[in-house]
mmCIF file of C-alpha atoms in Angstrom:
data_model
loop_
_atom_site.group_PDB
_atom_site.id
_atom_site.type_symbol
_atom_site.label_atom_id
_atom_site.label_comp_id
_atom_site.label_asym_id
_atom_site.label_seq_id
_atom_site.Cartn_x
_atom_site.Cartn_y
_atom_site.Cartn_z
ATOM 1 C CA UNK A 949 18.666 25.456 0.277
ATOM 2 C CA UNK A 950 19.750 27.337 -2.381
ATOM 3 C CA UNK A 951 20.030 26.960 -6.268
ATOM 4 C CA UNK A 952 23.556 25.734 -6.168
ATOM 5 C CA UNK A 953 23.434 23.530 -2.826
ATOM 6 C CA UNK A 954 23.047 19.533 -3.250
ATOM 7 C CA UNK A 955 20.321 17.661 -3.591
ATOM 8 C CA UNK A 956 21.519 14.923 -1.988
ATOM 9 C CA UNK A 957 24.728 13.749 0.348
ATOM 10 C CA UNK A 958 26.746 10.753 -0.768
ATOM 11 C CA UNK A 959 29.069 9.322 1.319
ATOM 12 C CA UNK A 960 31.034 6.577 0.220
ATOM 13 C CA UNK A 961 33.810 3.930 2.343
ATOM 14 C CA UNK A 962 37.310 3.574 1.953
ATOM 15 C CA UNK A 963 36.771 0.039 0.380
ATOM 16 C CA UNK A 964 33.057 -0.760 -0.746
ATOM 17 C CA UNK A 965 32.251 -4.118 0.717
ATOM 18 C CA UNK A 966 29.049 -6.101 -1.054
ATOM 19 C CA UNK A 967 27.571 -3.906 -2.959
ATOM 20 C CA UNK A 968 25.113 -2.520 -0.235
ATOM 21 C CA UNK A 969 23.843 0.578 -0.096
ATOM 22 C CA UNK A 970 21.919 2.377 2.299
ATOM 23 C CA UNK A 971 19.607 4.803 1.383
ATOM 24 C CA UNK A 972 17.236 7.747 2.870
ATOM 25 C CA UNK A 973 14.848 9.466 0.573
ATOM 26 C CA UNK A 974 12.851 11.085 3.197
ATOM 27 C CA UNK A 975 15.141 12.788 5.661
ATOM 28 C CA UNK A 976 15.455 15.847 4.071
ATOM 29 C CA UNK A 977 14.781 19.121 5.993
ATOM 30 C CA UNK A 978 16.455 22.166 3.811
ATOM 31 C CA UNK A 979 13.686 24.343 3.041
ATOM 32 C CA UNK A 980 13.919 26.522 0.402
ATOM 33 C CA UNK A 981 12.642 30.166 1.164
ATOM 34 C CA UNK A 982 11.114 30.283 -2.259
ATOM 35 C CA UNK A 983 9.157 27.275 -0.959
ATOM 36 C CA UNK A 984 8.274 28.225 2.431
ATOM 37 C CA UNK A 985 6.972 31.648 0.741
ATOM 38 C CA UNK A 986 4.540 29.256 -1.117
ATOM 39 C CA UNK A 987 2.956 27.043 1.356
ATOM 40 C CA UNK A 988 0.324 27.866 3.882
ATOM 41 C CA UNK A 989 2.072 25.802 6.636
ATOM 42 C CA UNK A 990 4.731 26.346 9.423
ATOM 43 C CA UNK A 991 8.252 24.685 8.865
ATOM 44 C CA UNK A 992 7.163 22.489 11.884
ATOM 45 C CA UNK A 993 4.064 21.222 10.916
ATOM 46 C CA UNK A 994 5.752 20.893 6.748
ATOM 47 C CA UNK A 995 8.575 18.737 9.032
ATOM 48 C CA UNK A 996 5.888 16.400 10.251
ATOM 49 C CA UNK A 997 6.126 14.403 6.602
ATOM 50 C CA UNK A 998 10.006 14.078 7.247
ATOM 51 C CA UNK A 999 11.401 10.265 8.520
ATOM 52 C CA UNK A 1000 13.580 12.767 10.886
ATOM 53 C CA UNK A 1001 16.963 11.753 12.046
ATOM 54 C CA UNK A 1002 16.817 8.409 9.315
ATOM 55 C CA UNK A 1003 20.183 9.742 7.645
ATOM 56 C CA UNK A 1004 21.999 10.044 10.996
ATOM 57 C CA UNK A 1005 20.958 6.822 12.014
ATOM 58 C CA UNK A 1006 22.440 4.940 9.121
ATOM 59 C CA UNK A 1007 25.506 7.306 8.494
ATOM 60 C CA UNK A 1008 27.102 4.357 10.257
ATOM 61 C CA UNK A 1009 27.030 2.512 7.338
ATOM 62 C CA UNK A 1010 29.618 3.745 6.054
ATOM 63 C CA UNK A 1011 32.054 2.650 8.491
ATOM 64 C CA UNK A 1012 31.034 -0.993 8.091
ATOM 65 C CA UNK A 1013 31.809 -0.558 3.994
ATOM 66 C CA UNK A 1014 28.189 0.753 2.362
ATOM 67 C CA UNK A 1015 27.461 3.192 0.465
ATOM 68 C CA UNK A 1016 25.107 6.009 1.983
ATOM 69 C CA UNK A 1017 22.999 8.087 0.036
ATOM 70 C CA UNK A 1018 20.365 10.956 1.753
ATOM 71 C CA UNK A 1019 18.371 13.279 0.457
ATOM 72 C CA UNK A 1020 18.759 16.747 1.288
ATOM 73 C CA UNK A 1021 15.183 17.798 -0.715
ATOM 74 C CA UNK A 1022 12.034 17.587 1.998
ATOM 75 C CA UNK A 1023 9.451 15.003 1.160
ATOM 76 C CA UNK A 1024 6.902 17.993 1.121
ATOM 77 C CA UNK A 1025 8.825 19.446 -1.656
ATOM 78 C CA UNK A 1026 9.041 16.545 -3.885
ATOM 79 C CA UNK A 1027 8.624 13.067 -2.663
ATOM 80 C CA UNK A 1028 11.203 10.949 -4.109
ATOM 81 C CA UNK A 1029 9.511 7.689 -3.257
ATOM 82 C CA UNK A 1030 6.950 8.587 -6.091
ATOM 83 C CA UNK A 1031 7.334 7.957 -9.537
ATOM 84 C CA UNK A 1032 7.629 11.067 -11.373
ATOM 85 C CA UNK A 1033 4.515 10.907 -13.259
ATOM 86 C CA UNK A 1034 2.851 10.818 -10.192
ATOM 87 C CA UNK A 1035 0.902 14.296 -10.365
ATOM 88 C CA UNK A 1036 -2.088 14.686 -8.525
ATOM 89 C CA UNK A 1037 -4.378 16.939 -10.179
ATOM 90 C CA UNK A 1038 -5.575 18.788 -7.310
ATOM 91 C CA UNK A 1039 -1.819 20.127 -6.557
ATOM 92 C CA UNK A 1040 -0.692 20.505 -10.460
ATOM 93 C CA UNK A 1041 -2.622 22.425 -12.991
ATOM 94 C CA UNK A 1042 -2.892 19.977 -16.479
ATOM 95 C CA UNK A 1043 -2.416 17.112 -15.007
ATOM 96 C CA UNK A 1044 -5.412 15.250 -16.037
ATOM 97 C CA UNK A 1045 -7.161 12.605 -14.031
ATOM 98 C CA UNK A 1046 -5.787 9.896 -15.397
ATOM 99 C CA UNK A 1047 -3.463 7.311 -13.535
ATOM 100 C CA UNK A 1048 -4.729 8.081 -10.480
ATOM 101 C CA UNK A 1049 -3.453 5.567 -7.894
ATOM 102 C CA UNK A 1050 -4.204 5.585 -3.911
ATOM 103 C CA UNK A 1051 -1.224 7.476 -2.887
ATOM 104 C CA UNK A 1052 -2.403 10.563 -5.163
ATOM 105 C CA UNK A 1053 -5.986 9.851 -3.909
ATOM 106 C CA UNK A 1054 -4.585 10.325 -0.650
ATOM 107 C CA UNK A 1055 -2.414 13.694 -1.495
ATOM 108 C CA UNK A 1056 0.656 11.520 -1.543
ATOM 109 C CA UNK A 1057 2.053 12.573 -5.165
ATOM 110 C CA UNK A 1058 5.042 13.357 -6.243
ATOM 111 C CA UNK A 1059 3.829 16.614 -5.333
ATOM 112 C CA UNK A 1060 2.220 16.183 -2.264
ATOM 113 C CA UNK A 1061 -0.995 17.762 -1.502
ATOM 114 C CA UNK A 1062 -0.307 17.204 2.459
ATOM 115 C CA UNK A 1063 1.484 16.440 5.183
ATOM 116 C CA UNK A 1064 0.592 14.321 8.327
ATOM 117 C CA UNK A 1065 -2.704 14.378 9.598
ATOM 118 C CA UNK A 1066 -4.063 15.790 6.511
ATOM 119 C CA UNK A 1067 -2.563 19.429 6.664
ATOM 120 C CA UNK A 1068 -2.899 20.679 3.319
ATOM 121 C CA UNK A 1069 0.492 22.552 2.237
ATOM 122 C CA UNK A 1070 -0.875 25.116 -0.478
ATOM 123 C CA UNK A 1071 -3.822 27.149 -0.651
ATOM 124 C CA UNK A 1072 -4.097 26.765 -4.739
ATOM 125 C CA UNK A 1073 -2.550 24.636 -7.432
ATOM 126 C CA UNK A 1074 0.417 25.331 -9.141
ATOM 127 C CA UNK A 1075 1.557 25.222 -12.805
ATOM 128 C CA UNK A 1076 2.284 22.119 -14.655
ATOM 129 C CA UNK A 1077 5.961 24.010 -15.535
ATOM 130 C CA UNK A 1078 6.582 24.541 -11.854
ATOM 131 C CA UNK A 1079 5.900 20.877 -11.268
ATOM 132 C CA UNK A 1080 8.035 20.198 -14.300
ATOM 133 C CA UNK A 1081 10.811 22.373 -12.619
ATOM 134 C CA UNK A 1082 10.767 20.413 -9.320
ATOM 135 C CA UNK A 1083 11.378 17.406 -10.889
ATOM 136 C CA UNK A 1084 14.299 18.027 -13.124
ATOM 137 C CA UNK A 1085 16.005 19.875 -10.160
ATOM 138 C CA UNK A 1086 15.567 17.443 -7.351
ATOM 139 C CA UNK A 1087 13.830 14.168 -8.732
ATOM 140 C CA UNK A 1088 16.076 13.568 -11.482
ATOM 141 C CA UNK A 1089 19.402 13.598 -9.632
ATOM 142 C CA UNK A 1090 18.446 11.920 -6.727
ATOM 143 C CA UNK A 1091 17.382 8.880 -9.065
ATOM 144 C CA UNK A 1092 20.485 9.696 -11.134
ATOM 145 C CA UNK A 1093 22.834 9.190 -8.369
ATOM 146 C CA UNK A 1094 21.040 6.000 -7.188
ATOM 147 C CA UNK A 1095 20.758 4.224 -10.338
ATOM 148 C CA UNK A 1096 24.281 5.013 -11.174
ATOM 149 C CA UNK A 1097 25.307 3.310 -7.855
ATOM 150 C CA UNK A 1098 23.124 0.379 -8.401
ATOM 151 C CA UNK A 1099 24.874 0.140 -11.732
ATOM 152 C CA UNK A 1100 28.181 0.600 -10.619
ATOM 153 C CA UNK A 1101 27.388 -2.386 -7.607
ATOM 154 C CA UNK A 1102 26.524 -4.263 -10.538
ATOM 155 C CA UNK A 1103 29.824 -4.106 -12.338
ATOM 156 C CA UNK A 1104 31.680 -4.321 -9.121
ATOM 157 C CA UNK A 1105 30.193 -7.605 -7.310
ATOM 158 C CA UNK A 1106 27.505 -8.950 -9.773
ATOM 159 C CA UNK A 1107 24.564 -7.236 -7.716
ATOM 160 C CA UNK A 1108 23.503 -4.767 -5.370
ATOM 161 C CA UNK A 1109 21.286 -4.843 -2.120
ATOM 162 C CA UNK A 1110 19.711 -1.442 -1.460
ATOM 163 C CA UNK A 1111 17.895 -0.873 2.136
ATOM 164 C CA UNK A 1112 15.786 1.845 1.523
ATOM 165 C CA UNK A 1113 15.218 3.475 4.852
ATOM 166 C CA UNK A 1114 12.126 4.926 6.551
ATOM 167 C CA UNK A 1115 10.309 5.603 9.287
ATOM 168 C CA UNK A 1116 6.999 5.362 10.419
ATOM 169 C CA UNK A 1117 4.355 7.296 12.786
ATOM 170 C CA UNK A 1118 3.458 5.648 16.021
ATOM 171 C CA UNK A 1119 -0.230 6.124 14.590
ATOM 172 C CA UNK A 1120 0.468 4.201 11.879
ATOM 173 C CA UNK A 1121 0.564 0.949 13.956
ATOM 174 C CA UNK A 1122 -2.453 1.676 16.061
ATOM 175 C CA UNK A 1123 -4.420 -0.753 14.263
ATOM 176 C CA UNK A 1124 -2.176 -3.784 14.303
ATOM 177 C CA UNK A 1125 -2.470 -6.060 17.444
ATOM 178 C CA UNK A 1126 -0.018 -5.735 20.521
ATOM 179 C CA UNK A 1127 3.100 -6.128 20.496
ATOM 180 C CA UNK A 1128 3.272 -3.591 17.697
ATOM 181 C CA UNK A 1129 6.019 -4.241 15.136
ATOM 182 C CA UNK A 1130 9.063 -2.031 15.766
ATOM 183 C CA UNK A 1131 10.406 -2.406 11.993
ATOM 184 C CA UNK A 1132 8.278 -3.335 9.510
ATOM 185 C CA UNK A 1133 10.067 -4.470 5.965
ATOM 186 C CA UNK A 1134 9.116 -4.413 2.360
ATOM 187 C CA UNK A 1135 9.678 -6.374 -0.488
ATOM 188 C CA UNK A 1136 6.808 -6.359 -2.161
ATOM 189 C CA UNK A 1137 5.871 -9.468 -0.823
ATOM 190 C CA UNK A 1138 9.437 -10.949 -2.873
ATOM 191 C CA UNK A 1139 8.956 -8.888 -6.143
ATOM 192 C CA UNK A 1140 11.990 -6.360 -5.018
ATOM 193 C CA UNK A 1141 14.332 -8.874 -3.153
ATOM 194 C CA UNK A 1142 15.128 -12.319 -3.454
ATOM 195 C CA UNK A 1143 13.708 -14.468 -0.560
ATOM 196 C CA UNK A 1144 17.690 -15.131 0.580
ATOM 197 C CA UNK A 1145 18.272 -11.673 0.909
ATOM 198 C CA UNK A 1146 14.854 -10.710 2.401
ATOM 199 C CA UNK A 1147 15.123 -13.287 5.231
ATOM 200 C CA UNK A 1148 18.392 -12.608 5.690
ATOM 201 C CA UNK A 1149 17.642 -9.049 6.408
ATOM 202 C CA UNK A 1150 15.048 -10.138 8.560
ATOM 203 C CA UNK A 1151 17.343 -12.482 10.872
ATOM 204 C CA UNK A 1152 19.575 -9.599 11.544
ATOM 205 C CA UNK A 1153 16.634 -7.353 12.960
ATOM 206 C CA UNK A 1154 15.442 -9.455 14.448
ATOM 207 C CA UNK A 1155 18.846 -10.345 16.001
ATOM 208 C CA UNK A 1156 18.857 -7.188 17.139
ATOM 209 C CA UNK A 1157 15.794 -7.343 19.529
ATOM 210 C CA UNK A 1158 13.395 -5.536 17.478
ATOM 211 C CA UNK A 1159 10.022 -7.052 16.814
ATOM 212 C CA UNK A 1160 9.190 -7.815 12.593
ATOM 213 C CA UNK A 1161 6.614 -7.481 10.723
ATOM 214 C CA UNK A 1162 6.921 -8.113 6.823
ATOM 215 C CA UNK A 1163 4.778 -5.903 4.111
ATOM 216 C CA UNK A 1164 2.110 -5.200 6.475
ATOM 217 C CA UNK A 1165 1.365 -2.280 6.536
ATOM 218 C CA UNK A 1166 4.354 -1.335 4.508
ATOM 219 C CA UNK A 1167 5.438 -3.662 1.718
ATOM 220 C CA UNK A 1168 7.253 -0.585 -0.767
ATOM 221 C CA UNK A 1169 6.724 2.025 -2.545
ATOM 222 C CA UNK A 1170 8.320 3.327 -5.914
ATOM 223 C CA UNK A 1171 11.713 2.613 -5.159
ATOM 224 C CA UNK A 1172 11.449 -0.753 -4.449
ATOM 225 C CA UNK A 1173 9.346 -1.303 -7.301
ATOM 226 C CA UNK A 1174 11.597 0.404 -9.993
ATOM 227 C CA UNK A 1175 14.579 -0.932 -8.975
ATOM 228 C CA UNK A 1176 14.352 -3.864 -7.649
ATOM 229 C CA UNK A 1177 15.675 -6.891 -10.170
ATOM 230 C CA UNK A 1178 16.200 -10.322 -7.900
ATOM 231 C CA UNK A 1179 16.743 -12.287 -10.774
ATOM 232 C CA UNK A 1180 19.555 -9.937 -12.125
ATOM 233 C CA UNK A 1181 21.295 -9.637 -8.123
ATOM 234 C CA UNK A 1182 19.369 -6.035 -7.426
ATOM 235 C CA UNK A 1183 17.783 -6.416 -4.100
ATOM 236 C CA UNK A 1184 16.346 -3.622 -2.671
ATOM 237 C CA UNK A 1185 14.109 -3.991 0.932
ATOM 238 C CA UNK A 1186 12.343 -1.211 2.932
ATOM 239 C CA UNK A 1187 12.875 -0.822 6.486
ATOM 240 C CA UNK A 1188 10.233 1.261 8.017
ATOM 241 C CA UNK A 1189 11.324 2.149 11.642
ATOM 242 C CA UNK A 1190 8.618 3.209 14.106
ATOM 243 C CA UNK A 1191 9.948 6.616 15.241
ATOM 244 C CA UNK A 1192 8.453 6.893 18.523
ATOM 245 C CA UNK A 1193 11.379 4.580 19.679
ATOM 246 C CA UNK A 1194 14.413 7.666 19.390
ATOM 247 C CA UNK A 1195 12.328 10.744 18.819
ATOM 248 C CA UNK A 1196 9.588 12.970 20.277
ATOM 249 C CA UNK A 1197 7.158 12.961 17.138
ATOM 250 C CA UNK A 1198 5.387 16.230 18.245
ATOM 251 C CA UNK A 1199 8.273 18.255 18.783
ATOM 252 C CA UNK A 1200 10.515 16.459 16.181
ATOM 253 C CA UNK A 1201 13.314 15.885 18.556
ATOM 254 C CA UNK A 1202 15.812 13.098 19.557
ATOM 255 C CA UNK A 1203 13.960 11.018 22.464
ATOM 256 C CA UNK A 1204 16.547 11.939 25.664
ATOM 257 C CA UNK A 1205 17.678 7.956 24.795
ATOM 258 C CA UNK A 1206 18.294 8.546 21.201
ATOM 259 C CA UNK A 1207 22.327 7.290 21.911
ATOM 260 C CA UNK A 1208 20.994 3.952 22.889
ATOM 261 C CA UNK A 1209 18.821 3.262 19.341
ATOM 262 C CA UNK A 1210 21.178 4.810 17.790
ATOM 263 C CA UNK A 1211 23.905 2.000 18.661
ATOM 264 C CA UNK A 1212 21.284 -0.841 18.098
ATOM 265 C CA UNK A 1213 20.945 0.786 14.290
ATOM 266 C CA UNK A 1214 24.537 0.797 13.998
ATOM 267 C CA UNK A 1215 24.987 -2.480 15.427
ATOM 268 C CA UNK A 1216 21.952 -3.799 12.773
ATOM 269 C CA UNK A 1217 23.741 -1.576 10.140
ATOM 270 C CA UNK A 1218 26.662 -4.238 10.801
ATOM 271 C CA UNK A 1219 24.847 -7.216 10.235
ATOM 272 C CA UNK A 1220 22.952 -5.865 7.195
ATOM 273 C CA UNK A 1221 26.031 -5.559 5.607
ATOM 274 C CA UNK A 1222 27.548 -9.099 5.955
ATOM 275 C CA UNK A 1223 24.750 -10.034 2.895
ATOM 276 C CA UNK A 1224 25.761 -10.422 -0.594
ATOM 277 C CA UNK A 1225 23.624 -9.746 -3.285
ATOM 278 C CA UNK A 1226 24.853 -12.788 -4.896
ATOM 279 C CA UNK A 1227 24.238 -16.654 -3.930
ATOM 280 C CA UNK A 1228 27.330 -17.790 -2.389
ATOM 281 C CA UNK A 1229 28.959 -14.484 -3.286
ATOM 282 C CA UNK A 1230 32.220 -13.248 -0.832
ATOM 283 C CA UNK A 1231 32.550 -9.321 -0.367
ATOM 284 C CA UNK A 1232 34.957 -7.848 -2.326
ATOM 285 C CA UNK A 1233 36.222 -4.245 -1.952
ATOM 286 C CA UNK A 1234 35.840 -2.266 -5.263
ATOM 287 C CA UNK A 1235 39.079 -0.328 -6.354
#
């Protein structure tokens, strides 16, 4: 990544059905050199954080009338999912030890201290102003772009469902009971989506085979938390997608099956986007 590539990719239907957009914050792998010349891991193990493959499994939305948004920025660079006054102390130099929540306890900033299995990515803080930098240049217009299309969905149909889209380490399930949930969706327990919406989400995954678990262990994170309105029509849900199911998590590659999840994302993507952020609402294509 350079200084003048994007910091995200927007793609965006021939007629916007709904107001539903699908989002990826975490599926960005362009590493910076400056950045790489910084931390004291290998691109592999840095890639580890990433929810790998996430953007190309909902580019499909588009197709079916969403909007797509992805991040191009690596969630070891900046994690997007944070709220931008989320600067753990041990990472950024000034930044006090106040507001310390379990995410930064846990090196899980907006700045992150580590990646998986508690690699640590830098062998000594860095400057508040370099912190400062990272945000204007690739926190700011990510949240730019997806408030603006929130806004615009607004306008449009009268509301906006956003499925913010993750995925999740096989390990992260291994203390759950068998079956294991397959997708696991947030809504902050109904604070970030109406209970229509959420349950309707729910229905299609689970129409789609895959076993459901809801905000356990994963109920949202910043995203769903700052934008999420139900009683104004915003509706935002988290899928978290266990990514043993289309990729080999040590070697960060497409499982030798990928095609065949791949298809049973697009064919949820197609369901997903028969909901209307609106009670009663019919899908209308914006002009």
């Amino acid at each position: 990544m350079t200084s003048d590539d994007s910091v995200f990719d927007l793609s965006r239907p021939r007629q916007w059905l709904n107001g539903m957009i699908f989002a990826s914050p975490h599926s960005g792998r362009c590493y910076p050199d400056w950045f790489q010349s910084q931390t004291i891991l290998s691109e592999q193990h840095l890639r580890s954080s990433e929810d790998a493959f996430v953007d190309r499994l909902i580019a499909p939305a588009v197709e079916c009338g969403a909007v797509v948004l992805t991040s191009r920025v690596p969630r070891s660079l900046v994690d997007l999912n944070r709220s931008a006054e989320d600067f753990d102390p041990l990472v950024v130099e000034g930044a006090g030890s106040g507001k310390l929540n379990p995410r930064i306890m846990a090196g899980l900033g907006v700045i992150p201290r580590v990646v998986s299995q508690g690699r640590a990515i830098y062998s000594r803080p860095m400057s508040r102003d370099e912190a400062e930098r990272r945000i204007t240049r690739y926190w700011r217009p990510y949240h730019t772009a997806l408030s603006g299309l929130i806004d615009e969905a607004c306008r449009t149909f009268g509301g906006a469902i956003l499925i913010d889209t993750h995925s999740m380490p096989r390990d992260a399930l291994a203390h759950l009971p068998v079956p294991r949930p397959e997708i696991v969706l947030g809504d902050r327990n109904g604070g970030s989506a109406s209970g229509r919406v959420s349950d309707a989400v729910a229905e299609a995954v689970r129409g789609e085979g895959f076993r459901l678990r809801r905000n356990s262990p994963f109920a949202g994170a910043y995203i769903t938390a700052a934008y999420g309105r139900p009683t104004r029509n915003v509706h935002v849900v988290q899928l978290e997608m266990d990514r043993s199911l289309y990729m080999d998590e040590r070697m960060i590659e497409p499982r030798p099956d990928y095609a065949l999840f791949a298809a049973r994302i697009a064919r949820l993507i197609a369901r997903l986007t028969e909901i209307c952020p609106t009670e009663g609402g019919l899908g209308v294509a914006a002009e």
